[in-house]
Amino acid sequence: MSRKVLVLGEVRDGSLRNVSFEAVAAGKTIAEGGEVVGVLIGKTVSALGEELIQYGADRVVVVEDDKLEQYTSDGFSQAFMAIVEQENPEGIIFGHTALGKDLSPRIASKLSTGLISDSTSIEEAGGNLVFTRPIYSGKAFEKKIVTDGVIFATIRPNNIAALEKDDSKSGDVSSLSVDIKDLRTIIKEVVRKASEGVDLSEAKVIIAGGRGVKSTEGFNPLQELADVLGGAVGASRGACDADYCDYSLQIGQTGKVVTPDLYIACGISGAIQHLAGMSNSKVIVAINKDPEANIFNVADYGIVGDLFEVVPMLTEEFKKLKV
Ligand code: FAD
């Protein structure tokens, strides 16, 4: 059965986030030969429509308004619902990001439809589209099918591969004029606490520090390794609670959920709440002084040692490989 699927392109600092392209790929799977319509919402975002098309969208609908410069669930839901009314889709895909997690339940409730959140894969099996999502903090996976209504899902970043970009592809990028009613919340200023650089939730390589880093300065060798590998620095809640770093770096049950290709845990004991945020990483390396640390139970490679000796050694070796 072919479907029309709306895919939300997420814009940050004037660029589309990678999860937008992964969402287009997921949208293609759900469309089953039907149409994938990219959606862009913001102040001036229409120039990004072409890129969504090059990653596989058939066309793009844009809603632009000064009131949409910053994300608010109020403004974005008005814009998205106007597109839903125009397009009448049978499927909707968002990234499982802070924005997607905030907006999707609101849209699902307006549409009186269900929502499969945090999907890590979507496959066709036995005539059904089967969505897989982690449950119990990643200890188990459940599989879901939708039997009725709009198929609405959010996808976890870094799990569903984006399609190859086709620079020669073009398509229609159209504007929809929407009268955005006065917003109940107005964002005056956004203050970034996290360090500029690779986005943690989309990073392919993460070097994470725990209480074992012992201080804010203790994160410096981790940052150096991250820089050499083109990765991002993350943290356990232990490190955040100890004020060694900002909570925006926290990974785990009450922090960010990440799925990088490589996760290097430095001085992290491996509490279940931390594992909930990183245990689905493709390759896990643990560096810990304590050979009994629980983190070694999920690690593919374990190094028993002092992180302040091991991490700089790794950085030097990776530097040599890059030359
Ligand atoms: P510790 O458990 O103190 O471990 C430090 C580790 O560093 C030890 O294993 C030690 O051997 C090692 N170490 C020390 N020095 C060195 C050295 N020089 N070289 C190498 N290794 C060294 N935690 C999260 O991370 N994320 C969450 O989202 C989260 N959510 C939570 C939600 C709830 C409701 C609760 C109750 C807890 C939550 N926690 C979370 C906290 C979690 O239970 C742990 O307390 C926390 O993960 C511990 O952080 P840590 O591993 O950095 O510290």
Short mmCIF file of C-alpha atoms in Angstrom, two decimals, residues 76-235:
data_model
loop_
_atom_site.label_atom_id
_atom_site.label_comp_id
_atom_site.label_asym_id
_atom_site.label_seq_id
_atom_site.Cartn_x
_atom_site.Cartn_y
_atom_site.Cartn_z
CA PHE A 76 5.38 24.80 15.23
CA SER A 77 2.22 22.79 15.92
CA GLN A 78 0.09 25.49 14.27
CA ALA A 79 2.37 25.42 11.22
CA PHE A 80 2.60 21.62 11.07
CA MET A 81 -1.16 21.13 11.48
CA ALA A 82 -1.78 23.55 8.59
CA ILE A 83 0.44 21.36 6.40
CA VAL A 84 -1.37 18.23 7.61
CA GLU A 85 -4.69 19.79 6.64
CA GLN A 86 -3.35 20.63 3.17
CA GLU A 87 -1.60 17.32 2.55
CA ASN A 88 -3.75 14.79 4.43
CA PRO A 89 -0.82 12.37 4.99
CA GLU A 90 -0.99 8.68 5.85
CA GLY A 91 2.39 8.74 7.58
CA ILE A 92 4.47 11.23 9.61
CA ILE A 93 8.12 10.97 10.70
CA PHE A 94 10.04 13.20 13.12
CA GLY A 95 13.51 12.76 14.59
CA HIS A 96 13.49 11.60 18.22
CA THR A 97 15.25 14.80 19.25
CA ALA A 98 14.35 17.35 21.92
CA LEU A 99 12.18 19.09 19.31
CA GLY A 100 10.64 15.86 18.00
CA LYS A 101 9.94 14.58 21.51
CA ASP A 102 8.16 17.82 22.37
CA LEU A 103 6.17 18.30 19.16
CA SER A 104 5.15 14.74 18.27
CA PRO A 105 2.75 13.99 21.17
CA ARG A 106 1.03 17.32 20.61
CA ILE A 107 0.50 16.58 16.91
CA ALA A 108 -0.55 12.97 17.63
CA SER A 109 -3.17 14.16 20.08
CA LYS A 110 -4.49 16.77 17.62
CA LEU A 111 -4.79 13.99 15.03
CA SER A 112 -6.23 11.52 17.58
CA THR A 113 -3.68 9.01 16.40
CA GLY A 114 -1.08 6.82 18.10
CA LEU A 115 2.64 7.54 18.15
CA ILE A 116 5.54 5.10 18.02
CA SER A 117 8.36 7.02 19.63
CA ASP A 118 12.10 6.34 19.53
CA SER A 119 12.08 3.77 16.72
CA THR A 120 15.47 2.30 15.92
CA SER A 121 14.40 0.40 12.81
CA ILE A 122 11.44 0.04 10.45
CA GLU A 123 11.09 -3.09 8.33
CA GLU A 124 8.53 -4.68 6.11
CA ALA A 125 7.63 -8.16 7.39
CA GLY A 126 4.69 -10.36 6.50
CA GLY A 127 2.80 -7.51 4.86
CA ASN A 128 3.24 -5.23 7.90
CA LEU A 129 5.55 -2.33 8.68
CA VAL A 130 7.30 -3.39 11.88
CA PHE A 131 8.76 -0.68 14.14
CA THR A 132 11.43 -1.68 16.69
CA ARG A 133 11.97 0.46 19.80
CA PRO A 134 13.99 -0.06 22.96
CA ILE A 135 12.15 -0.45 26.26
CA TYR A 136 13.19 -0.85 29.91
CA SER A 137 16.13 1.52 29.42
CA GLY A 138 17.39 -0.46 26.43
CA LYS A 139 17.33 -3.88 28.14
CA ALA A 140 14.69 -5.16 25.72
CA PHE A 141 13.18 -4.25 22.38
CA GLU A 142 9.54 -4.24 21.42
CA LYS A 143 8.14 -4.54 17.93
CA LYS A 144 5.02 -2.65 16.95
CA ILE A 145 2.73 -2.48 13.96
CA VAL A 146 0.06 0.11 13.20
CA THR A 147 -3.29 -1.37 12.27
CA ASP A 148 -5.35 1.78 11.82
CA GLY A 149 -5.01 5.53 11.20
CA VAL A 150 -1.98 7.66 10.43
CA ILE A 151 1.38 5.94 10.92
CA PHE A 152 3.28 8.37 13.14
CA ALA A 153 6.77 7.65 14.46
CA THR A 154 9.85 9.39 15.78
CA ILE A 155 13.21 7.86 14.90
CA ARG A 156 16.28 7.73 17.12
CA PRO A 157 19.22 9.61 15.51
CA ASN A 158 22.07 7.50 14.09
CA ASN A 159 20.05 4.30 13.68
CA ILE A 160 18.34 4.46 10.29
CA ALA A 161 20.81 5.16 7.51
CA ALA A 162 20.18 8.20 5.33
CA LEU A 163 20.01 7.63 1.59
CA GLU A 164 22.92 8.64 -0.59
CA LYS A 165 22.73 12.32 -1.52
CA ASP A 166 21.92 12.92 -5.20
CA ASP A 167 23.11 16.42 -6.08
CA SER A 168 21.40 16.27 -9.47
CA LYS A 169 17.92 15.67 -8.02
CA SER A 170 15.46 18.55 -7.98
CA GLY A 171 11.84 18.93 -6.97
CA ASP A 172 9.16 21.36 -5.98
CA VAL A 173 9.68 23.54 -2.88
CA SER A 174 6.39 25.32 -2.21
CA SER A 175 5.33 27.78 0.48
CA LEU A 176 2.20 27.53 2.54
CA SER A 177 0.98 30.75 4.08
CA VAL A 178 -0.25 30.18 7.63
CA ASP A 179 -1.68 32.80 9.95
CA ILE A 180 0.32 31.93 13.09
CA LYS A 181 -1.78 33.07 16.05
CA ASP A 182 -0.08 34.92 18.90
CA LEU A 183 2.21 32.57 20.78
CA ARG A 184 1.65 31.90 24.45
CA THR A 185 5.40 31.45 24.92
CA ILE A 186 7.93 33.86 23.50
CA ILE A 187 11.60 32.92 23.50
CA LYS A 188 13.64 36.02 24.20
CA GLU A 189 17.10 34.50 24.05
CA VAL A 190 18.75 31.12 23.69
CA VAL A 191 21.91 30.65 25.73
CA ARG A 192 24.09 27.76 24.61
CA LYS A 193 25.78 26.03 27.49
CA ALA A 194 27.27 23.11 25.61
CA SER A 195 30.55 23.71 23.88
CA GLU A 196 30.32 24.49 20.21
CA GLY A 197 31.35 21.66 17.97
CA VAL A 198 29.99 18.23 17.10
CA ASP A 199 26.37 17.72 18.19
CA LEU A 200 26.37 15.04 20.91
CA SER A 201 23.15 13.33 19.86
CA GLU A 202 24.33 12.96 16.25
CA ALA A 203 28.06 12.37 16.88
CA LYS A 204 29.66 9.29 15.34
CA VAL A 205 32.33 9.25 18.04
CA ILE A 206 31.75 10.14 21.71
CA ILE A 207 34.38 10.37 24.43
CA ALA A 208 32.49 10.36 27.72
CA GLY A 209 33.87 11.20 31.13
CA GLY A 210 32.60 10.20 34.53
CA ARG A 211 33.40 11.04 38.11
CA GLY A 212 36.81 9.46 37.42
CA VAL A 213 37.90 12.60 35.52
CA LYS A 214 37.95 14.30 38.94
CA SER A 215 37.64 17.95 37.78
CA THR A 216 36.62 20.27 34.95
CA GLU A 217 40.24 20.28 33.76
CA GLY A 218 40.12 16.48 33.81
CA PHE A 219 37.92 16.70 30.71
CA ASN A 220 40.73 18.38 28.71
CA PRO A 221 42.44 15.11 27.61
CA LEU A 222 39.02 13.76 26.61
CA GLN A 223 38.35 16.86 24.49
CA GLU A 224 41.76 16.44 22.82
CA LEU A 225 40.95 12.84 21.91
CA ALA A 226 37.50 13.90 20.66
CA ASP A 227 39.11 16.60 18.49
CA VAL A 228 41.50 14.10 16.91
CA LEU A 229 38.66 11.68 16.18
CA GLY A 230 36.17 14.35 15.06
CA GLY A 231 33.90 13.42 17.94
CA ALA A 232 32.01 15.01 20.82
CA VAL A 233 32.53 14.92 24.57
CA GLY A 234 29.77 13.52 26.78
CA ALA A 235 29.48 12.76 30.49
#
